[in-house]
mmCIF file of C-alpha atoms in Angstrom:
data_model
loop_
_atom_site.group_PDB
_atom_site.id
_atom_site.type_symbol
_atom_site.label_atom_id
_atom_site.label_comp_id
_atom_site.label_asym_id
_atom_site.label_seq_id
_atom_site.Cartn_x
_atom_site.Cartn_y
_atom_site.Cartn_z
ATOM 1 C CA MET A 1 -8.030 -24.086 -65.243
ATOM 2 C CA ALA A 2 -6.483 -20.475 -64.797
ATOM 3 C CA THR A 3 -9.891 -18.572 -65.548
ATOM 4 C CA THR A 4 -11.379 -20.298 -62.859
ATOM 5 C CA GLU A 5 -8.479 -19.646 -60.313
ATOM 6 C CA ARG A 6 -8.835 -16.072 -61.482
ATOM 7 C CA ALA A 7 -12.481 -15.693 -61.345
ATOM 8 C CA GLY A 8 -12.054 -17.060 -57.477
ATOM 9 C CA ALA A 9 -9.409 -14.811 -56.654
ATOM 10 C CA ALA A 10 -11.388 -11.800 -57.864
ATOM 11 C CA ARG A 11 -14.479 -13.248 -56.072
ATOM 12 C CA ARG A 12 -12.265 -13.223 -52.724
ATOM 13 C CA ASN A 13 -11.439 -9.776 -53.232
ATOM 14 C CA THR A 14 -14.414 -8.777 -53.550
ATOM 15 C CA ILE A 15 -15.694 -10.076 -50.686
ATOM 16 C CA ALA A 16 -12.679 -8.882 -48.764
ATOM 17 C CA ALA A 17 -13.198 -5.366 -50.005
ATOM 18 C CA ALA A 18 -16.963 -5.468 -49.294
ATOM 19 C CA VAL A 19 -15.947 -6.492 -45.357
ATOM 20 C CA LEU A 20 -13.633 -3.828 -45.007
ATOM 21 C CA LEU A 21 -15.962 -1.552 -46.344
ATOM 22 C CA ALA A 22 -18.495 -2.794 -43.942
ATOM 23 C CA LEU A 23 -16.090 -2.409 -41.106
ATOM 24 C CA LEU A 24 -15.103 1.111 -41.737
ATOM 25 C CA LEU A 25 -18.860 2.032 -42.022
ATOM 26 C CA ALA A 26 -19.436 0.423 -38.701
ATOM 27 C CA ALA A 27 -16.716 2.431 -36.827
ATOM 28 C CA VAL A 28 -17.521 5.615 -38.454
ATOM 29 C CA ALA A 29 -21.156 4.970 -37.289
ATOM 30 C CA VAL A 30 -19.652 4.533 -33.820
ATOM 31 C CA VAL A 31 -17.943 7.574 -33.885
ATOM 32 C CA VAL A 32 -21.162 9.582 -34.985
ATOM 33 C CA ALA A 33 -23.210 7.852 -32.269
ATOM 34 C CA ALA A 34 -20.910 8.742 -29.758
ATOM 35 C CA TYR A 35 -20.528 12.283 -30.878
ATOM 36 C CA LEU A 36 -23.965 12.999 -31.235
ATOM 37 C CA SER A 37 -25.164 11.420 -27.988
ATOM 38 C CA ARG A 38 -22.440 13.606 -26.195
ATOM 39 C CA PRO A 39 -24.123 15.099 -23.032
ATOM 40 C CA ALA A 40 -24.556 19.108 -23.006
ATOM 41 C CA GLN A 41 -21.892 21.031 -20.855
ATOM 42 C CA LEU A 42 -22.624 23.833 -18.543
ATOM 43 C CA GLY A 43 -19.241 25.770 -19.360
ATOM 44 C CA ALA A 44 -17.724 27.860 -17.674
ATOM 45 C CA SER A 45 -19.638 29.707 -15.488
ATOM 46 C CA GLU A 46 -19.009 28.992 -11.718
ATOM 47 C CA GLU A 47 -22.435 30.747 -10.824
ATOM 48 C CA ALA A 48 -24.179 28.397 -13.284
ATOM 49 C CA PHE A 49 -22.498 25.687 -11.985
ATOM 50 C CA ARG A 50 -23.529 26.388 -8.395
ATOM 51 C CA THR A 51 -27.071 26.853 -9.181
ATOM 52 C CA VAL A 52 -27.182 23.292 -10.779
ATOM 53 C CA ASP A 53 -25.615 22.150 -7.200
ATOM 54 C CA ALA A 54 -28.604 23.705 -5.714
ATOM 55 C CA LEU A 55 -30.872 22.352 -8.081
ATOM 56 C CA TYR A 56 -29.966 19.066 -7.367
ATOM 57 C CA THR A 57 -30.945 19.582 -3.831
ATOM 58 C CA ALA A 58 -33.877 21.101 -4.316
ATOM 59 C CA VAL A 59 -34.969 18.348 -6.394
ATOM 60 C CA ARG A 60 -33.419 15.733 -3.693
ATOM 61 C CA ASN A 61 -35.570 17.274 -0.796
ATOM 62 C CA ARG A 62 -38.547 17.863 -3.206
ATOM 63 C CA ASP A 63 -38.391 21.425 -2.319
ATOM 64 C CA GLU A 64 -40.624 23.462 -4.945
ATOM 65 C CA ARG A 65 -39.830 26.865 -3.140
ATOM 66 C CA ARG A 66 -35.916 26.092 -4.075
ATOM 67 C CA LEU A 67 -36.924 24.288 -7.614
ATOM 68 C CA ALA A 68 -38.442 27.819 -8.765
ATOM 69 C CA GLU A 69 -35.365 29.855 -7.482
ATOM 70 C CA CYS A 70 -32.980 27.493 -9.311
ATOM 71 C CA GLU A 71 -35.137 27.733 -12.321
ATOM 72 C CA ARG A 72 -35.450 31.633 -12.114
ATOM 73 C CA ARG A 73 -31.474 31.940 -12.270
ATOM 74 C CA LEU A 74 -30.831 29.349 -14.660
ATOM 75 C CA ALA A 75 -33.317 31.147 -16.820
ATOM 76 C CA GLY A 76 -30.910 34.378 -16.326
ATOM 77 C CA TYR A 77 -27.985 32.376 -16.914
ATOM 78 C CA ARG A 78 -29.400 31.144 -20.392
ATOM 79 C CA ARG A 79 -30.619 34.749 -21.335
ATOM 80 C CA SER A 80 -26.983 36.585 -20.120
ATOM 81 C CA GLY A 81 -25.304 33.491 -22.140
ATOM 82 C CA GLN A 82 -23.574 32.139 -19.383
ATOM 83 C CA LEU A 83 -25.346 28.557 -19.777
ATOM 84 C CA PRO A 84 -25.454 27.379 -23.302
ATOM 85 C CA ALA A 85 -28.682 26.437 -24.633
ATOM 86 C CA ASP A 86 -28.412 22.629 -25.095
ATOM 87 C CA ALA A 87 -27.476 22.616 -21.058
ATOM 88 C CA ALA A 88 -30.522 24.918 -20.619
ATOM 89 C CA ASP A 89 -32.801 22.728 -22.309
ATOM 90 C CA GLU A 90 -31.914 19.602 -20.668
ATOM 91 C CA LEU A 91 -32.110 21.164 -17.141
ATOM 92 C CA ASP A 92 -35.167 22.627 -18.190
ATOM 93 C CA ARG A 93 -36.762 19.012 -19.227
ATOM 94 C CA ILE A 94 -35.383 17.908 -15.441
ATOM 95 C CA VAL A 95 -37.043 20.736 -13.642
ATOM 96 C CA ALA A 96 -40.316 19.752 -15.545
ATOM 97 C CA ASN A 97 -39.994 16.477 -14.636
ATOM 98 C CA ALA A 98 -39.970 17.268 -10.978
ATOM 99 C CA ARG A 99 -42.906 19.632 -11.406
ATOM 100 C CA GLY A 100 -44.923 16.922 -12.497
ATOM 101 C CA GLY A 101 -43.968 14.476 -10.002
ATOM 102 C CA SER A 102 -41.121 12.501 -11.051
ATOM 103 C CA TRP A 103 -38.806 13.902 -8.190
ATOM 104 C CA GLU A 104 -36.833 10.550 -8.386
ATOM 105 C CA ALA A 105 -36.609 10.347 -12.113
ATOM 106 C CA ALA A 106 -35.183 14.407 -12.216
ATOM 107 C CA ALA A 107 -32.836 13.615 -9.456
ATOM 108 C CA GLU A 108 -31.465 10.392 -11.458
ATOM 109 C CA ARG A 109 -31.297 12.258 -14.532
ATOM 110 C CA LEU A 110 -29.661 15.510 -12.653
ATOM 111 C CA TYR A 111 -27.189 13.139 -11.158
ATOM 112 C CA ASP A 112 -26.463 11.523 -14.408
ATOM 113 C CA PHE A 113 -26.322 15.176 -15.879
ATOM 114 C CA MET A 114 -23.748 16.769 -12.860
ATOM 115 C CA ARG A 115 -21.307 13.531 -13.606
ATOM 116 C CA ALA A 116 -20.950 14.161 -17.279
ATOM 117 C CA GLN A 117 -19.913 17.703 -16.835
ATOM 118 C CA ARG A 118 -16.001 18.008 -17.688
ATOM 119 C CA ARG A 119 -15.166 21.612 -15.499
ATOM 120 C CA GLU A 120 -13.247 23.213 -18.297
ATOM 121 C CA GLY A 121 -12.115 26.322 -17.660
ATOM 122 C CA GLY A 122 -14.051 27.303 -14.693
ATOM 123 C CA THR A 123 -12.564 27.529 -11.216
ATOM 124 C CA PRO A 124 -11.292 24.183 -9.717
ATOM 125 C CA LEU A 125 -13.103 22.418 -7.122
ATOM 126 C CA PRO A 126 -11.740 23.006 -3.461
ATOM 127 C CA GLN A 127 -9.337 19.826 -2.591
ATOM 128 C CA ALA A 128 -9.922 17.855 0.693
ATOM 129 C CA LYS A 129 -7.246 19.164 3.393
ATOM 130 C CA GLY A 130 -4.267 17.302 3.249
ATOM 131 C CA LYS A 131 -4.498 16.649 -0.687
ATOM 132 C CA LYS A 132 -2.309 18.843 -2.790
ATOM 133 C CA GLN A 133 -3.350 20.145 -6.159
ATOM 134 C CA LYS A 134 -1.212 19.310 -9.069
#
């Protein structure tokens, strides 16, 4: 009878270890997925940030001339190193969507891109009158 009890305890320990391992692997998968899906960041360039804001206006207004102007400026920021390559690639895809006639989809994608920016290291945005900065 003692052998049967030991075999049962060993089986329970094996199952518990397998469950813990599965939970650990699931947690690692979630962390890796979150890391890999983080949005590209513009960096600290105030000029690049303002150009992306202008790009949003151009896309919302379906203004091809301003779209081309923003595209040209963003390409210059990429060449000068003021705009990280991953952010520039994302913005290029958005511009291509707009050029392809998908203005609404481009505007939504650009809006999501802009909302995901963390503005680290850049000049703080102006505060509304009457509000104090921290």
